[in-house]
Coordinates of C-alpha atoms and ligand atoms in Angstrom, one line a residue:
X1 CA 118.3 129.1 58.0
X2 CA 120.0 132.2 57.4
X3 CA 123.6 131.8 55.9
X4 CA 126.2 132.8 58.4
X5 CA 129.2 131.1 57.0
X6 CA 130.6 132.6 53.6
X7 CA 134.1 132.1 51.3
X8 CA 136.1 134.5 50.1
X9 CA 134.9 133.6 46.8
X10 CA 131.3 134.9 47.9
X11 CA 132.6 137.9 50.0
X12 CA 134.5 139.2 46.4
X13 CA 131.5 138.5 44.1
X14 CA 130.2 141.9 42.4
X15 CA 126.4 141.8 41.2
X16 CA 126.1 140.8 37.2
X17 CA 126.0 144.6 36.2
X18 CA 123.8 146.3 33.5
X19 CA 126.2 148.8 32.8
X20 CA 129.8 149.8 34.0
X21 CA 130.5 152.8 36.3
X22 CA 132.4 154.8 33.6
X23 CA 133.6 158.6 34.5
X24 CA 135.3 160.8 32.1
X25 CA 136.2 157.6 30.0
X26 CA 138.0 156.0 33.0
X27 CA 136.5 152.6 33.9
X28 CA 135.5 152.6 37.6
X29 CA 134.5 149.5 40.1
X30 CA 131.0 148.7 40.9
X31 CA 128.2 149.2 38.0
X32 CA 124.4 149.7 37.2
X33 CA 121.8 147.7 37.9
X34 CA 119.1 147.5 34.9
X35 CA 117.2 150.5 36.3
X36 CA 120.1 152.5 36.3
X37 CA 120.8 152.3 40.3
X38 CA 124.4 152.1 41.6
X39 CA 125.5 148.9 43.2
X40 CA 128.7 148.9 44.7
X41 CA 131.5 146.3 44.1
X42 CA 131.6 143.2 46.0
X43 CA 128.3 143.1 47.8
X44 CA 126.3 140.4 46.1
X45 CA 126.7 138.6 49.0
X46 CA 128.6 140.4 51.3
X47 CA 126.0 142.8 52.1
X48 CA 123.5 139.6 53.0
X49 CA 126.2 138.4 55.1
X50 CA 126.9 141.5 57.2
X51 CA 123.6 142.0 57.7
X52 CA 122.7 138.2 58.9
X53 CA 126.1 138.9 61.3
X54 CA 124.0 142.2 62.4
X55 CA 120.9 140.5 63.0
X56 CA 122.2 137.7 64.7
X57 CA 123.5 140.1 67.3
X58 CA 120.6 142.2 67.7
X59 CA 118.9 138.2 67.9
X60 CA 121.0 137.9 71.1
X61 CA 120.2 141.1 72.7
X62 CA 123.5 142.1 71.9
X63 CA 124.9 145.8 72.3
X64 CA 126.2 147.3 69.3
X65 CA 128.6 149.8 69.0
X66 CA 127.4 153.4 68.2
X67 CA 128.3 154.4 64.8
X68 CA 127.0 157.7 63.5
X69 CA 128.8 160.9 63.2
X70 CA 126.9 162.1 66.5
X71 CA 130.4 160.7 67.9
X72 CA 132.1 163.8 66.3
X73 CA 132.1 166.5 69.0
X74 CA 133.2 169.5 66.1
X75 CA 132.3 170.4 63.2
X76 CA 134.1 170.4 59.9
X77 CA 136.5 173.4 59.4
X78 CA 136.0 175.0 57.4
X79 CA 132.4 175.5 57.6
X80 CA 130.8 175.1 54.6
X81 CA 129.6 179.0 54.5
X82 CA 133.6 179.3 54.6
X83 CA 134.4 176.9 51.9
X84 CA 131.7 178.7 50.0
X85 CA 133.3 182.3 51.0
X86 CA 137.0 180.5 50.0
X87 CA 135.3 179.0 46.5
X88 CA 133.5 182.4 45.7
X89 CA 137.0 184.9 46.3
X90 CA 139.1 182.8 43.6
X91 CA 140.3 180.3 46.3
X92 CA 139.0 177.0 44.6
X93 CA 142.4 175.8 45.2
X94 CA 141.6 174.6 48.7
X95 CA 138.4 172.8 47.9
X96 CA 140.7 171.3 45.4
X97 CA 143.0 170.5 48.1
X98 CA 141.0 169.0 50.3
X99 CA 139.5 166.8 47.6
X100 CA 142.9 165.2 46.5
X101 CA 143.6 165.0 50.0
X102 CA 141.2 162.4 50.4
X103 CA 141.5 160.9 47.0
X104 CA 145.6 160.2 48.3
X105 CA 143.9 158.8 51.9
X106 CA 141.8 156.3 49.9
X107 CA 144.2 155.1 48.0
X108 CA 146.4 154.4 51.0
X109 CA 143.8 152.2 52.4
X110 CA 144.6 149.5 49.6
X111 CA 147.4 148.4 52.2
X112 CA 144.8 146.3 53.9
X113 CA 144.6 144.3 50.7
X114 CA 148.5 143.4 51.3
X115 CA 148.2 143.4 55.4
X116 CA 148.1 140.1 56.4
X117 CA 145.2 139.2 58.2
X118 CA 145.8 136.3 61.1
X119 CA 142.5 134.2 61.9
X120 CA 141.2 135.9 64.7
X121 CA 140.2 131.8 66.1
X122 CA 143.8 131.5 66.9
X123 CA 143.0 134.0 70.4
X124 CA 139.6 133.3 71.1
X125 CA 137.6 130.8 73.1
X126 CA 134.6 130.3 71.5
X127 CA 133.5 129.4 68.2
X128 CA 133.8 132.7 65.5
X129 CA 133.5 130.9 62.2
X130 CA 129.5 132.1 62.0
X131 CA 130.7 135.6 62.8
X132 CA 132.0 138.6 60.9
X133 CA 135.4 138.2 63.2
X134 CA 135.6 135.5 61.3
X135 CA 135.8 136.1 58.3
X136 CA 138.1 138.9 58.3
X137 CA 140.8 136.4 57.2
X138 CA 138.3 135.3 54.9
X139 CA 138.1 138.4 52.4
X140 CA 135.9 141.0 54.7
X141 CA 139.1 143.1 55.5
X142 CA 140.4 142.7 51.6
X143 CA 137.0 143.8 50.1
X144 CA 137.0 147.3 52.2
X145 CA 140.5 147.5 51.1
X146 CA 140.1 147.7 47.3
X147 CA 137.0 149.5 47.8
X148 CA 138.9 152.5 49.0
X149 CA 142.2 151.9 47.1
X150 CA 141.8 149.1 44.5
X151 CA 141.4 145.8 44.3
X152 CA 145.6 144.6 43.6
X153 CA 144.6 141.9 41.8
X154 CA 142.3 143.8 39.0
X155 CA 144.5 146.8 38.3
X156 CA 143.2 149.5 35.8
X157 CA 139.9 149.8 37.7
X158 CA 138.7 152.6 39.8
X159 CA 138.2 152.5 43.4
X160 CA 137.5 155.5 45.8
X161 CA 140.9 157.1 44.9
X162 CA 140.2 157.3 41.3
X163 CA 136.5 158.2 41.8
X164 CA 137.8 161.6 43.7
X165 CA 140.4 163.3 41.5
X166 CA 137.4 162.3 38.7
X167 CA 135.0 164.5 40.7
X168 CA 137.7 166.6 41.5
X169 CA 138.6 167.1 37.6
X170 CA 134.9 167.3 36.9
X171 CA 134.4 170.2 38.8
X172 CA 137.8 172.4 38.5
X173 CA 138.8 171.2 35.5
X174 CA 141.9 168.4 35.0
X175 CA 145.3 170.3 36.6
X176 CA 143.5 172.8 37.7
X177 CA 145.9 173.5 40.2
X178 CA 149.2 171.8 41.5
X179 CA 149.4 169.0 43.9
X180 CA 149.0 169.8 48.0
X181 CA 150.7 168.9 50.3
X182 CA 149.5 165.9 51.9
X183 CA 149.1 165.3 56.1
X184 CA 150.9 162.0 57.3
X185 CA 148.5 160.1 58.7
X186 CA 144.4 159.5 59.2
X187 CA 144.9 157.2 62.4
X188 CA 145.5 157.7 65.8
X189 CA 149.3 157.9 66.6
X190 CA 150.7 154.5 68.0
X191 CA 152.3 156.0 70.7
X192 CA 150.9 153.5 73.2
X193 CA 150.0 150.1 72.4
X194 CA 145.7 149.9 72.9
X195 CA 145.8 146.2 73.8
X196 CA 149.1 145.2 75.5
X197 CA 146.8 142.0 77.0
X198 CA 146.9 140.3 73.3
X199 CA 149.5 139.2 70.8
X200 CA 150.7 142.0 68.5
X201 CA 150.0 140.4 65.6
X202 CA 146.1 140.6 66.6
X203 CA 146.4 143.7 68.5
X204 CA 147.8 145.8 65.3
X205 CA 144.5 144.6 63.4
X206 CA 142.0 145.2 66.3
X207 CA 143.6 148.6 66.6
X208 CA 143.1 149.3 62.5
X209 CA 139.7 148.4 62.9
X210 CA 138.8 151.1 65.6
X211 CA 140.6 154.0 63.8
X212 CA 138.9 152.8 60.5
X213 CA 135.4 152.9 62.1
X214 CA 136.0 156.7 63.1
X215 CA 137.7 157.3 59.9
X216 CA 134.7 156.3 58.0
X217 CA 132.7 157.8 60.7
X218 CA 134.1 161.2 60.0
X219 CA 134.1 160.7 56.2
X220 CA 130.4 160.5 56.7
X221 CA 130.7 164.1 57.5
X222 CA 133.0 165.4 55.0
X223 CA 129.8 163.8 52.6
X224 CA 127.4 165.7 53.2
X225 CA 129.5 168.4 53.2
X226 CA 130.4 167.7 49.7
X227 CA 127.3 167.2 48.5
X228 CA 125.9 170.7 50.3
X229 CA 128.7 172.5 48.2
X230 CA 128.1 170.4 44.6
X231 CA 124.5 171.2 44.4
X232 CA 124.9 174.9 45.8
X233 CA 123.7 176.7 42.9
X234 CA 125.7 179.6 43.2
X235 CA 129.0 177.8 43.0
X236 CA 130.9 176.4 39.8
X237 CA 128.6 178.8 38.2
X238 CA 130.0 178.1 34.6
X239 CA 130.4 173.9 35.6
X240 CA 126.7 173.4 37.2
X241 CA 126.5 169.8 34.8
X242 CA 129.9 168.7 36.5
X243 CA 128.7 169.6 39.5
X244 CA 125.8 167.6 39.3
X245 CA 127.6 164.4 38.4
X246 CA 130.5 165.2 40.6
X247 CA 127.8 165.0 43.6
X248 CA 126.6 161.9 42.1
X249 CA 130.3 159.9 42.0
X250 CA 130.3 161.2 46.2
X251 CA 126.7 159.8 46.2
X252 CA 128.3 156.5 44.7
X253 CA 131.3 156.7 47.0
X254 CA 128.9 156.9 50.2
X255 CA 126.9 154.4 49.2
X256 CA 130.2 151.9 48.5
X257 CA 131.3 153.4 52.5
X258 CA 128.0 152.0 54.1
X259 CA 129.1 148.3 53.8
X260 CA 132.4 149.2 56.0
X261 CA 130.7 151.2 58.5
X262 CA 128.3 148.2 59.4
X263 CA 130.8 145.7 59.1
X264 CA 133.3 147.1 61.3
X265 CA 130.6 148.1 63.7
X266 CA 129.4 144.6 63.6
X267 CA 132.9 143.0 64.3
X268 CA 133.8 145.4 67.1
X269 CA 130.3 144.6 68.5
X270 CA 131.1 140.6 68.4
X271 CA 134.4 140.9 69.7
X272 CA 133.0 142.7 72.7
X273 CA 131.1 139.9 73.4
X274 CA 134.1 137.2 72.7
X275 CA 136.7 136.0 75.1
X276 CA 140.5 136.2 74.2
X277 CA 143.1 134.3 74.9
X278 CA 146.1 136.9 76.5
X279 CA 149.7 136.5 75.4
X280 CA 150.3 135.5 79.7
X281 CA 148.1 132.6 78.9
X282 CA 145.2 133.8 80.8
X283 CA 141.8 135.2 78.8
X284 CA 139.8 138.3 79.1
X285 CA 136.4 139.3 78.3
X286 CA 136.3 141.3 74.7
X287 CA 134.3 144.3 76.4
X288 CA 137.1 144.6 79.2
X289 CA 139.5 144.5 76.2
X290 CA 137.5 146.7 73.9
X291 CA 135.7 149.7 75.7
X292 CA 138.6 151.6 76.9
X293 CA 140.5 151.6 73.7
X294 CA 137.6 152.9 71.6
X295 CA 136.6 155.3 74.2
X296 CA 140.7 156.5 73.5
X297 CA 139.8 156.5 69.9
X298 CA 136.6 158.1 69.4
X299 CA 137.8 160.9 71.6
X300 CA 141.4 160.9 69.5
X301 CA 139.2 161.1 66.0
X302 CA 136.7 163.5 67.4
X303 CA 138.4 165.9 69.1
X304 CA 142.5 165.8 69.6
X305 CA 143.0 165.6 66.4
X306 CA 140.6 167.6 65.0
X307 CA 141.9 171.0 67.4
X308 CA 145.6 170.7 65.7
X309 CA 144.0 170.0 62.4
X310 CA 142.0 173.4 62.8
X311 CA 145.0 175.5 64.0
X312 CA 146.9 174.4 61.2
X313 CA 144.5 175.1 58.7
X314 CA 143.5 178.2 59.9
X315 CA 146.7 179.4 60.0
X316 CA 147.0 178.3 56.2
X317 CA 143.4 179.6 55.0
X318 CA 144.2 183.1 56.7
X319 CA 147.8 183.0 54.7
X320 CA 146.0 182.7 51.4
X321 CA 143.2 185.1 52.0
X322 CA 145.4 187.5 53.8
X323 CA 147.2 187.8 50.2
X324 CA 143.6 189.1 48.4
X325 CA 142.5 192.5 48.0
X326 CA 141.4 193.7 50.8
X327 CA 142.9 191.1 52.7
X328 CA 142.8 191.9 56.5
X329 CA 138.8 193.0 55.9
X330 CA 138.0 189.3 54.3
X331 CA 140.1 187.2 56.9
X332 CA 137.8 188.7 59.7
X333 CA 134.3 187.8 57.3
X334 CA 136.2 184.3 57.0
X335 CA 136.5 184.1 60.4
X336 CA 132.8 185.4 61.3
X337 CA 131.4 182.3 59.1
X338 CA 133.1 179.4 61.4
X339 CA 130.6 177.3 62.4
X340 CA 130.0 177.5 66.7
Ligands
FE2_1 FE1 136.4 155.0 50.7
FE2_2 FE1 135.6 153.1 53.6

């Protein structure tokens, strides 16, 4: 019999490493394995579980939820022939920026670790304690936590945050340039409540997990976009070494981000099949709860946001290169290199 049930003991466990993920002398989570693969933290057993919770859906005939970056209906801007045009005219700075950006967004996601998580049994009907759902409570939600910003109770190591100001400072050099200013928030406004049917308590969490899912969703982009300007062998011409392991710590950092795309795909696929107990005393179907909500979200992550996002920082990029040489000439090659 497949396991299905797990402790939070077991959902914490790392593997029993060859060899600690060290970069620039800073000690780092996850490790080694003894031919030299990277394993991320955590997922001795918590990769076997989310997978058994993935099969025993697909076992059922289940639907799960779509999770690739076909969701995202733009682009990243800048493109990457932009960010390459910004990197080559002395503009560094905002690859830079956009780096430490998301070093500071990882590090807020350590507030899951401190959320507290109710037991998701409390509102539903049938029995969840076989089921990812259930064991969000359990250490699930904790674990993606302190992979993005730490685990609270083993300070001095690593996580996602750390790991991009390393790649950052591998690249650019350490201080290469001063702080940015960093955006407010990754998620959705909560302007309206998503799930007025349920307690709020429950409602707050279901609503982090379907702004999480896009967030790591478009993450997935902002990878491969990464990795297309580390290994681009006409950048950091002087730093091509760094540049190689830089792309390397992303390579790491992806890898760590598969476990939360599956298991939040997996959760939001169970509680779509799950009835909930409403705060009226009545239930409703998880689908009937779910599918409008994420439709909201997907459409928030892919597009909404993403349009004021681009006016803003299209305003900023044109400021900067606007100040060059033969300013007026590059903002209009800048602009001829935006992806259609
Ligand atoms: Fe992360
Ligand atoms: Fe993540």
């Amino acid at each position: 019999m497949t396991q299905l049930i797990y402790s939070n003991e077991d959902l914490m466990a790392d593997h029993p490493f060859a060899r600690a993920q060290v970069i620039a002398g800073e000690e780092m989570h996850g490790g080694f394995d003894e031919a030299g693969t990277y394993v991320s933290p955590r997922t001795l057993h918590r990769w076997p579980a989310v997978r058994a919770w993935k099969q025993a859906l697909e076992a059922k005939g289940d639907k799960i939820l779509d999770a690739t970056t076909e969701l995202l209906s733009r682009s990243n801007y800048p493109s990457r022939e932009q960010q390459k045009f910004l990197l080559r005219n002395s503009l560094g700075q905002t690859f830079w920026n956009s780096l430490t950006v998301t070093g500071v967004f990882e590090g807020r996601g350590r507030f899951i670790c401190e959320a507290t998580i109710p037991d998701f049994q409390n509102i539903i009907v049938e029995n969840i304690s076989e089921l990812g759902i259930g064991h969000l409570h359990k250490g699930l939600l904790y674990a993606h936590g302190a992979d993005e910003g730490g685990d609270p109770k083993r300070d001095g190591i690593g996580a996602h945050d750390a790991m991009w100001y390393a790649l950052r400072d591998l690249v650019f050099g350490k201080d290469a340039y001063p702080d940015p200013e960093i955006p407010e928030n990754l998620s959705r406004p909560g302007d309206e409540p998503l799930f007025p049917q349920i307690d709020g308590a429950y409602a707050g969490i279901m609503g982090l997990l379907l702004n999480l899912l896009m967030i790591e969703i478009r993450a997935e982009s902002f990878f491969a976009f990464c990795c297309d300007l580390l290994d681009d062998a006409e950048l950091f011409l002087d730093r091509r070494a760094e540049a190689a392991e830089a792309r390397e710590v992303v390579e790491r950092i992806r890898t760590d981000e598969g476990i939360h795309t599956v298991s939040l795909q997996v959760v939001l696929s169970e509680m779509r099949t799950l009835t909930f107990r409403t705060k009226d005393g009545g239930t409703i179907a998880g689908s009937d709860l779910i599918d409008g909500p994420w439709e909201t979200i997907v459409s928030w992550h892919s597009d909404r946001r993403q349009e004021g996002d681009r006016k803003h920082t299209k305003a900023q990029l044109e400021g900067m290169i606007g100040k060059l040489d033969g300013g007026d000439r590059l903002v209009a090659e800048f602009n001829g290199l935006e992806d259609a």
